[in-house]
Amino acid sequence: MKMRLLTLLAALILSACGGGGGSANSTGTSPDNQSSSSTTPSENNNNENSDTDTQSNDELDTQDQSATNDQGSAEDISTSPVVDIRVPSEVVRKGSVITIDSVVRGSTEGLTYTWTQTSGPAVTLSGANSASLTITLPSASSINKDSYTFSLTVTDSTGTSTYTETTLESVNAMSELQASALMQQATLGATYSEIQAASGLSEEEWLNQQIALDPTLHTPLLENYPDRDNPNHINRIDAWWKASLNAPDQLRQRVAFALSEIFVISDANTSLRGEPEGMVAYYDMLLKHAFGNFRTLLESVTLSPAMGVYLSHLGNEKANVERNIRPDENYAREVMQLFTIGLNALNLDGTLKLDTDGKSIATYSQKEVAGFAKVFTGWTFAYSARWDRPSRNYTLPMHAFSAYHSMEPKELLNGEVIPAETGPHESMQLALDNLFSHSNVAPFISKQLIQRLVKSNPTPAYVARVATVFNDNGLGIRGDLGAVVKAILLDEEARKFSQVQLHSGKIKEPILTKVHLWRVLNARSELNRYYTWNLSTTYGQGPLLSPSVFNFFRPDHTPNELQTLELIAPELQIATDSNMVATINGHYGDLVWRMAERKTTLNPNTVYMFAQDDIAMLANNGLQSLLDYYDLVYFAGTMTDITRTALVDLDSYFVNKDEAQRVAQLLYMISLSPDFNYQN
């Protein structure tokens, strides 16, 4: 009797437990006689019936008497199978074939399997009635991750079932062409090895890898001019070339270059010409803050002695009637007009806000200019012993002298006023906070970065999406430039995936076409010097060589031919006749005259192009293979049939020449082609 009581009690406990394996994480309702579990096994939820615990011996005796021939043993109680689903542990790529396995604890004899897809893009299920499911995921059709849910029902011979679900996400695996397209926007020109390394990754993975890299700064690359004790202007350019051509953090270098065309300083025909250390320090500051916070960047720009000299707020004094001194308004004006908010009030999407008469609304007046001018008084070089004896230290942020700072009230944007007797440091912080919080900053800066990286004519919706990220990166942080850059490059307008867009792309900046060619062709000199003279007269631009604070071109420049279409093409502002002729000659000199394989001896000071791989490909694989390669590295797959035909025709003219001459001429024509000079 006692043995039968214990056996029956065990059976009742097992029945209350549901046979094991259930998880609270499963979705959907399990059918009758079916238990539910999820991908990750959980501990059994052994909630026993409290009534069973309190049953009296008399009740158990009654149940025992109703049992016949000891048929209540635990061995006869049916339990549902316990099932785990195992998905691939590595990142799942779109377009890949994956297998999802099920593992049943205990015997698998007599089990049946039924796999179904419950969510996600439709896929074909191979092995839908077996222990393992094989599926082929669709190729990428958008930048977003695809999410899938699959369910498995395992039924034993008694009809008892277990229902289990698993969810997985697939990310893009960039092809070489897709990687090249991204890197045209996000680098200074990708090499074939860089394209290969990026292919197979998703766009976001590559961007995250780039953002995580330490900055390649220019200061360590700044060398003295030969036979001199100090660097000069050409050494600053040399340092820029070394970083641009060789730095692994290409995204940072590209973004810093874009920022240098917004927060403009220049040593072209200015007193900064003789301050290469200060110019390099300024560029390094842009590199350091390229993925940081815009507010921090704005403060670093403001306190840069190079910027202070360029826009004359270094040494700016408070008003003194007797000495006929008034605060200089230069930086006060440009920090609003060019660096933060622009001239007119903007909607989030970058379009103009209009008043009741349909007219644009000015963002500031002379009153605010005068107020900010007072803020930027009392600042000079760091480590200056006295105001009238500045140190001329161009590498450290400026230092304040309170005696020369205006203590008058300072009127800022949106009616904010800095009270009288507020010192230089607190005034600076309040003023920059006032600028940073203005609603124009997000669309004003976001649109310009889109124009510098992706396209000249972004749709208002594109600007609004990026500006929204500027205002909040998803973690409540405003001004996260790393998040902004990712939003720009991962947006549907940047990653088109064969979607037809009415207006896309941008004209490549001439200096960037040169850098692109030099990077792919491993340009170098024997002495590791990149002494490039007269960049501005040859290409219409150069790093930190703008003719004014308004950059080489304005972000809203519209050539006459595009005005009726209401399109802008900023880069065409420097496409003058003289500049274009000079650029053509510059490319010819690089690609034809200075191809190393066409020389018998090399000048150790001269930068040469090295095309041995191209020459070997032409000799061994033929012209079409070489053009396919060029289509990848120079055009990101956008070489038109017209351009390819023109290249074939050109090569037929030089077909009796050696391969080095043929390659040189092909590269020269590529440098002139519309396809190459248009980033699409």
XYZ file of C-alpha atoms in Angstrom, residues 46-522:
477
model
C 7.781 23.145 -10.904
C 4.649 24.691 -9.465
C 3.041 21.758 -7.693
C -0.636 21.674 -6.792
C -0.963 22.758 -3.187
C -4.129 20.678 -2.843
C -2.077 17.589 -3.609
C 0.334 18.525 -0.841
C -2.500 18.615 1.701
C -4.346 15.499 0.685
C -5.162 13.304 3.685
C -4.201 9.674 3.970
C -7.888 8.767 3.663
C -8.136 10.535 0.303
C -5.010 8.773 -0.931
C -6.435 5.450 0.229
C -9.596 6.150 -1.749
C -7.572 6.979 -4.893
C -5.459 3.882 -4.332
C -8.510 1.688 -4.108
C -9.786 3.047 -7.428
C -6.513 2.191 -9.159
C -6.582 -1.179 -10.882
C -3.712 -3.666 -11.114
C -1.107 -1.006 -10.251
C -1.734 0.849 -13.585
C -0.918 4.250 -12.012
C 2.858 3.900 -12.249
C 4.931 6.954 -13.365
C 6.329 5.042 -16.318
C 2.906 5.123 -18.005
C 2.444 8.925 -17.687
C 3.050 10.578 -21.125
C 5.337 13.698 -21.156
C 5.955 16.158 -24.026
C 9.385 16.263 -25.712
C 11.926 18.813 -24.452
C 13.319 20.676 -27.477
C 16.084 23.245 -27.982
C 16.632 25.173 -31.237
C 20.165 26.117 -32.175
C 20.738 28.934 -34.661
C 24.133 29.817 -36.154
C 26.230 31.679 -33.589
C 27.979 33.935 -36.104
C 26.423 36.985 -37.732
C 23.753 35.914 -40.218
C 24.166 37.550 -43.629
C 21.495 38.370 -46.181
C 21.701 36.081 -49.181
C 23.330 33.294 -47.177
C 22.196 29.695 -46.682
C 21.783 28.757 -43.023
C 20.717 25.665 -41.134
C 18.723 25.740 -37.907
C 19.050 22.575 -35.833
C 16.748 21.152 -33.191
C 17.975 19.076 -30.271
C 15.579 16.811 -28.376
C 16.500 15.692 -24.896
C 16.072 11.988 -24.546
C 14.866 9.502 -27.116
C 13.970 10.754 -30.604
C 12.232 7.527 -31.621
C 8.836 8.105 -33.190
C 9.080 11.917 -33.220
C 7.664 14.050 -36.024
C 8.802 17.600 -36.842
C 6.907 20.509 -38.369
C 8.695 23.799 -39.135
C 6.785 26.941 -40.106
C 7.733 30.576 -40.699
C 5.690 32.978 -38.598
C 7.244 36.351 -39.526
C 9.748 38.052 -41.819
C 10.338 38.093 -45.576
C 9.068 34.842 -47.085
C 11.673 32.118 -47.565
C 11.562 28.543 -48.821
C 11.789 25.966 -46.026
C 13.970 22.993 -46.883
C 13.554 20.133 -44.424
C 10.305 21.447 -42.991
C 9.528 17.957 -41.637
C 12.945 17.050 -40.313
C 15.029 17.873 -37.266
C 17.035 20.522 -39.164
C 15.706 23.375 -41.271
C 17.714 24.876 -44.144
C 16.770 28.254 -45.595
C 18.218 30.642 -48.171
C 17.835 34.229 -47.011
C 16.944 36.894 -49.589
C 19.675 39.202 -50.829
C 19.829 42.752 -49.558
C 17.061 45.033 -50.761
C 17.527 47.720 -48.108
C 20.001 48.884 -45.504
C 17.836 47.614 -42.639
C 18.184 44.300 -40.875
C 15.673 41.590 -41.780
C 14.011 39.814 -38.854
C 12.601 36.279 -39.067
C 10.698 34.029 -36.689
C 10.455 30.262 -37.203
C 8.484 27.784 -35.129
C 8.965 24.064 -34.612
C 6.365 21.598 -33.371
C 7.747 18.234 -32.220
C 5.174 15.471 -31.622
C 5.823 12.070 -30.060
C 4.084 8.772 -30.756
C 1.370 9.483 -28.171
C 0.382 12.754 -29.848
C 1.982 14.945 -27.180
C 3.646 18.022 -28.728
C 6.116 20.770 -27.897
C 5.929 24.136 -29.684
C 9.175 26.138 -29.917
C 10.063 29.443 -31.620
C 13.305 31.137 -32.591
C 14.002 34.602 -33.977
C 17.036 35.671 -35.977
C 18.195 38.804 -37.750
C 20.148 39.018 -40.980
C 22.425 41.879 -41.953
C 23.855 42.934 -45.275
C 26.983 41.394 -46.696
C 28.335 44.065 -49.019
C 29.486 42.992 -52.434
C 32.673 44.568 -53.745
C 30.591 47.016 -55.782
C 28.482 47.965 -52.762
C 31.597 48.398 -50.639
C 33.156 50.579 -53.321
C 30.015 52.725 -53.512
C 29.994 53.278 -49.755
C 33.693 54.057 -49.706
C 33.378 56.644 -52.474
C 31.251 58.608 -50.020
C 33.106 57.691 -46.840
C 36.806 57.721 -47.761
C 39.234 59.851 -49.715
C 39.274 57.115 -52.370
C 39.332 53.397 -51.645
C 42.057 51.025 -52.772
C 41.235 47.562 -54.064
C 42.532 45.939 -50.878
C 40.290 48.204 -48.780
C 37.290 47.302 -50.929
C 38.068 43.610 -50.525
C 38.397 43.970 -46.753
C 35.020 45.721 -46.517
C 33.129 43.287 -48.741
C 31.258 40.692 -46.733
C 30.623 43.167 -43.923
C 27.442 45.143 -43.531
C 27.577 48.877 -44.111
C 27.045 49.546 -40.425
C 29.767 47.104 -39.385
C 32.290 48.844 -41.610
C 31.286 52.262 -40.297
C 31.543 51.064 -36.705
C 35.003 49.673 -37.375
C 36.106 52.967 -38.885
C 34.687 55.068 -36.064
C 36.479 52.880 -33.511
C 39.905 53.526 -35.072
C 42.224 55.997 -33.375
C 42.716 59.216 -35.342
C 45.738 59.478 -37.580
C 46.911 62.952 -36.609
C 48.928 65.232 -38.848
C 51.225 66.769 -36.246
C 53.460 63.666 -35.957
C 53.783 63.718 -39.760
C 54.929 67.341 -39.913
C 58.613 67.458 -40.826
C 61.117 70.255 -41.197
C 61.884 71.492 -44.658
C 65.198 70.065 -45.903
C 68.227 71.863 -44.471
C 66.043 74.015 -42.225
C 65.236 73.922 -38.526
C 61.485 74.397 -38.924
C 58.658 73.235 -41.156
C 57.061 75.578 -43.641
C 53.801 75.734 -45.560
C 54.681 72.926 -47.973
C 55.468 70.607 -45.047
C 51.925 71.130 -43.769
C 50.579 70.023 -47.146
C 53.016 67.098 -47.092
C 51.627 65.951 -43.720
C 48.082 66.130 -45.129
C 49.088 63.955 -48.079
C 50.759 61.359 -45.870
C 47.658 60.983 -43.729
C 45.218 61.142 -46.640
C 47.045 58.468 -48.626
C 48.066 56.085 -45.865
C 45.792 56.499 -42.832
C 43.563 53.504 -42.035
C 40.898 55.775 -40.474
C 39.660 56.901 -43.870
C 36.158 57.800 -42.701
C 37.567 60.176 -40.100
C 39.900 61.742 -42.662
C 36.983 62.279 -45.072
C 34.728 63.789 -42.398
C 37.511 66.066 -41.133
C 38.043 67.295 -44.688
C 34.311 68.053 -44.892
C 34.449 69.910 -41.575
C 37.425 71.924 -42.820
C 35.140 73.272 -45.551
C 32.549 74.367 -42.985
C 34.781 75.678 -40.180
C 37.098 77.381 -42.636
C 40.539 78.750 -41.905
C 43.199 79.251 -44.554
C 46.870 80.058 -44.891
C 46.427 81.256 -48.457
C 47.669 84.844 -48.478
C 47.185 85.293 -44.720
C 49.457 85.646 -41.703
C 48.870 81.951 -41.022
C 51.100 81.082 -43.975
C 54.082 81.040 -41.657
C 52.379 78.978 -38.941
C 52.350 75.366 -40.186
C 52.285 73.968 -36.632
C 49.156 75.981 -35.867
C 47.460 74.954 -39.102
C 48.231 71.289 -38.497
C 47.019 71.584 -34.892
C 43.728 73.005 -36.189
C 43.263 70.120 -38.627
C 44.095 67.635 -35.871
C 41.378 69.229 -33.765
C 38.865 68.556 -36.550
C 40.079 64.957 -36.741
C 39.717 64.423 -33.000
C 36.164 65.784 -32.916
C 34.948 64.312 -36.221
C 32.822 61.733 -34.374
C 32.483 63.645 -31.114
C 29.911 66.168 -29.972
C 29.201 69.252 -32.048
C 29.097 71.464 -28.953
C 32.617 70.381 -27.996
C 33.800 70.893 -31.568
C 32.288 74.379 -31.637
C 34.141 75.347 -28.472
C 37.434 73.959 -29.764
C 37.011 75.876 -33.030
C 36.194 79.066 -31.135
C 39.234 78.817 -28.861
C 41.640 77.797 -31.614
C 44.345 80.466 -31.935
C 44.478 79.804 -35.681
C 40.766 80.579 -35.946
C 41.271 83.508 -33.573
C 43.851 85.008 -35.905
C 41.904 84.167 -39.070
C 38.644 85.768 -37.903
C 40.314 88.307 -35.609
C 38.769 87.531 -32.225
C 42.197 86.704 -30.798
C 43.312 89.938 -29.147
C 39.772 91.323 -29.349
C 39.302 93.972 -26.628
C 36.307 95.384 -24.811
C 35.041 98.802 -25.850
C 37.182 101.806 -24.967
C 35.785 105.132 -26.151
C 38.931 107.094 -25.399
C 41.055 104.735 -27.497
C 38.338 104.413 -30.161
C 38.134 100.630 -29.645
C 35.016 98.565 -30.254
C 34.746 94.758 -30.036
C 35.596 93.110 -33.339
C 32.453 91.576 -34.883
C 34.078 89.299 -37.431
C 33.910 85.967 -35.598
C 30.612 86.914 -33.944
C 29.049 87.213 -37.379
C 30.633 84.175 -39.016
C 30.043 81.790 -36.119
C 26.335 82.365 -36.677
C 26.183 82.721 -40.447
C 28.613 79.947 -41.406
C 29.288 77.677 -38.441
C 25.928 77.111 -36.715
C 22.600 78.607 -37.808
C 22.831 80.368 -41.167
C 21.046 83.519 -42.223
C 17.427 82.329 -42.282
C 15.193 80.315 -39.982
C 14.860 76.699 -41.099
C 12.401 73.888 -40.650
C 13.770 70.551 -39.480
C 14.008 69.434 -43.113
C 16.194 72.389 -44.082
C 13.494 74.293 -45.944
C 12.904 77.952 -45.142
C 10.460 79.016 -42.485
C 8.238 81.785 -43.812
C 6.363 84.575 -42.085
C 2.715 85.433 -42.694
C 3.721 87.360 -45.807
C 5.560 84.370 -47.242
C 8.993 85.894 -46.636
C 12.031 84.287 -45.031
C 12.792 85.021 -41.379
C 16.240 86.294 -40.392
C 17.959 84.292 -37.665
C 19.792 87.241 -36.134
C 20.227 90.998 -36.319
C 22.979 93.495 -35.592
C 21.904 93.411 -31.948
C 22.951 89.759 -31.619
C 26.161 90.364 -33.581
C 27.139 93.085 -31.108
C 26.253 90.839 -28.177
C 28.375 87.934 -29.377
C 31.224 90.317 -30.227
C 31.344 91.271 -26.538
C 31.504 87.575 -25.628
C 34.619 87.088 -27.726
C 36.685 89.787 -26.001
C 39.650 89.231 -23.723
C 41.086 86.115 -25.401
C 44.659 85.684 -26.610
C 47.417 83.077 -26.963
C 47.917 80.544 -24.171
C 50.833 81.160 -21.802
C 50.972 84.856 -22.619
C 52.629 86.641 -19.703
C 50.834 89.864 -20.533
C 48.084 90.958 -22.884
C 50.461 93.169 -24.826
C 53.122 90.450 -25.009
C 51.373 87.425 -26.521
C 53.187 84.096 -26.634
C 52.171 83.215 -30.203
C 51.457 79.627 -29.142
C 49.335 78.293 -32.007
C 48.949 74.744 -30.697
C 46.984 75.313 -27.459
C 43.520 76.819 -26.877
C 43.374 80.550 -26.240
C 43.632 82.009 -22.741
C 41.418 84.763 -21.273
C 42.446 88.057 -19.674
C 39.446 89.289 -17.683
C 40.671 92.888 -17.691
C 40.134 93.037 -21.451
C 36.768 91.262 -21.470
C 33.548 93.237 -21.790
C 31.522 93.142 -18.584
C 28.482 94.736 -20.211
C 25.243 92.773 -20.752
C 25.405 90.657 -23.910
C 22.291 90.019 -25.996
C 22.189 86.573 -27.591
C 19.755 84.613 -29.747
C 16.111 84.068 -28.809
C 16.132 86.966 -26.340
C 18.691 85.454 -23.986
C 20.919 87.996 -22.220
C 24.175 87.368 -20.380
C 24.063 89.599 -17.282
C 26.535 92.396 -16.679
C 29.754 91.541 -14.829
C 29.885 88.023 -16.287
C 33.488 86.965 -16.916
C 35.037 85.644 -20.136
C 34.831 81.917 -19.405
C 31.224 81.897 -18.238
C 30.206 84.249 -21.050
C 31.823 81.920 -23.575
C 30.008 78.864 -22.218
C 26.640 80.614 -22.124
C 27.063 81.978 -25.645
C 28.082 78.645 -27.166
C 25.225 76.894 -25.351
C 22.888 79.507 -26.790
C 24.121 78.815 -30.306
C 24.128 75.040 -29.883
C 20.536 74.954 -28.632
C 19.169 76.887 -31.613
C 16.757 74.865 -33.741
C 18.595 75.789 -36.956
C 21.812 73.995 -36.042
C 20.594 70.464 -36.781
C 19.269 71.054 -40.327
C 21.969 73.622 -41.178
C 24.911 71.361 -40.311
C 23.235 68.092 -41.345
C 22.478 69.314 -44.865
C 26.025 70.573 -45.415
C 27.525 67.270 -44.273
C 25.163 65.394 -46.600
C 26.313 67.642 -49.444
C 29.981 67.065 -48.683
C 29.655 63.277 -48.363
C 26.727 62.025 -50.450
C 24.687 64.325 -52.676
C 24.259 67.974 -53.569
C 20.461 67.962 -53.604
C 19.184 65.885 -50.683
C 15.432 65.687 -50.338
C 13.911 67.545 -47.387
C 12.952 64.161 -45.935
C 16.621 63.057 -45.991
C 17.701 66.247 -44.226
C 14.942 65.827 -41.650
C 15.943 62.236 -40.868
C 19.559 63.226 -40.293
C 18.645 66.384 -38.366
C 16.440 64.280 -36.106
C 19.474 62.171 -35.217
C 21.493 65.351 -34.642
C 18.864 66.482 -32.141
C 18.760 63.094 -30.412
C 21.037 60.143 -31.149
C 18.537 57.764 -29.569
C 20.134 58.092 -26.148
C 18.977 61.628 -25.452
C 22.253 63.200 -26.644
C 22.215 66.188 -28.982
C 25.020 66.859 -31.447
C 26.534 63.349 -31.664
C 28.487 63.682 -34.913
C 29.338 59.988 -35.069
C 25.625 59.181 -35.053
C 25.001 61.924 -37.618
C 27.650 60.560 -39.994
C 26.172 57.066 -39.709
C 22.677 58.424 -40.314
C 23.916 60.190 -43.456
C 25.702 57.175 -44.908
C 23.098 54.566 -43.928
C 20.109 56.544 -45.151
C 18.004 55.102 -47.946
C 19.018 58.008 -50.210
C 22.685 57.163 -49.737
C 22.260 53.388 -50.047
C 19.919 53.285 -53.024
C 19.676 49.529 -53.678
C 18.587 50.091 -57.294
C 15.859 52.533 -56.335
C 15.439 55.187 -58.996
C 16.070 58.687 -57.671
C 15.306 61.825 -59.616
C 18.494 63.575 -58.513
C 21.387 61.767 -56.878
C 25.082 62.121 -56.313
C 27.410 65.080 -56.512
C 30.309 66.476 -58.492
C 33.574 65.215 -57.031
C 35.848 67.876 -55.656
C 38.924 68.132 -57.902
C 41.387 67.569 -55.072
C 39.506 64.401 -54.100
C 39.768 63.003 -57.619
C 43.521 63.470 -57.342
C 43.650 61.785 -53.929
C 41.529 58.903 -55.226
C 43.878 58.262 -58.143
C 46.947 58.580 -55.954
C 45.600 56.153 -53.353
C 44.680 53.456 -55.874
C 48.011 53.851 -57.688
C 50.052 53.833 -54.459
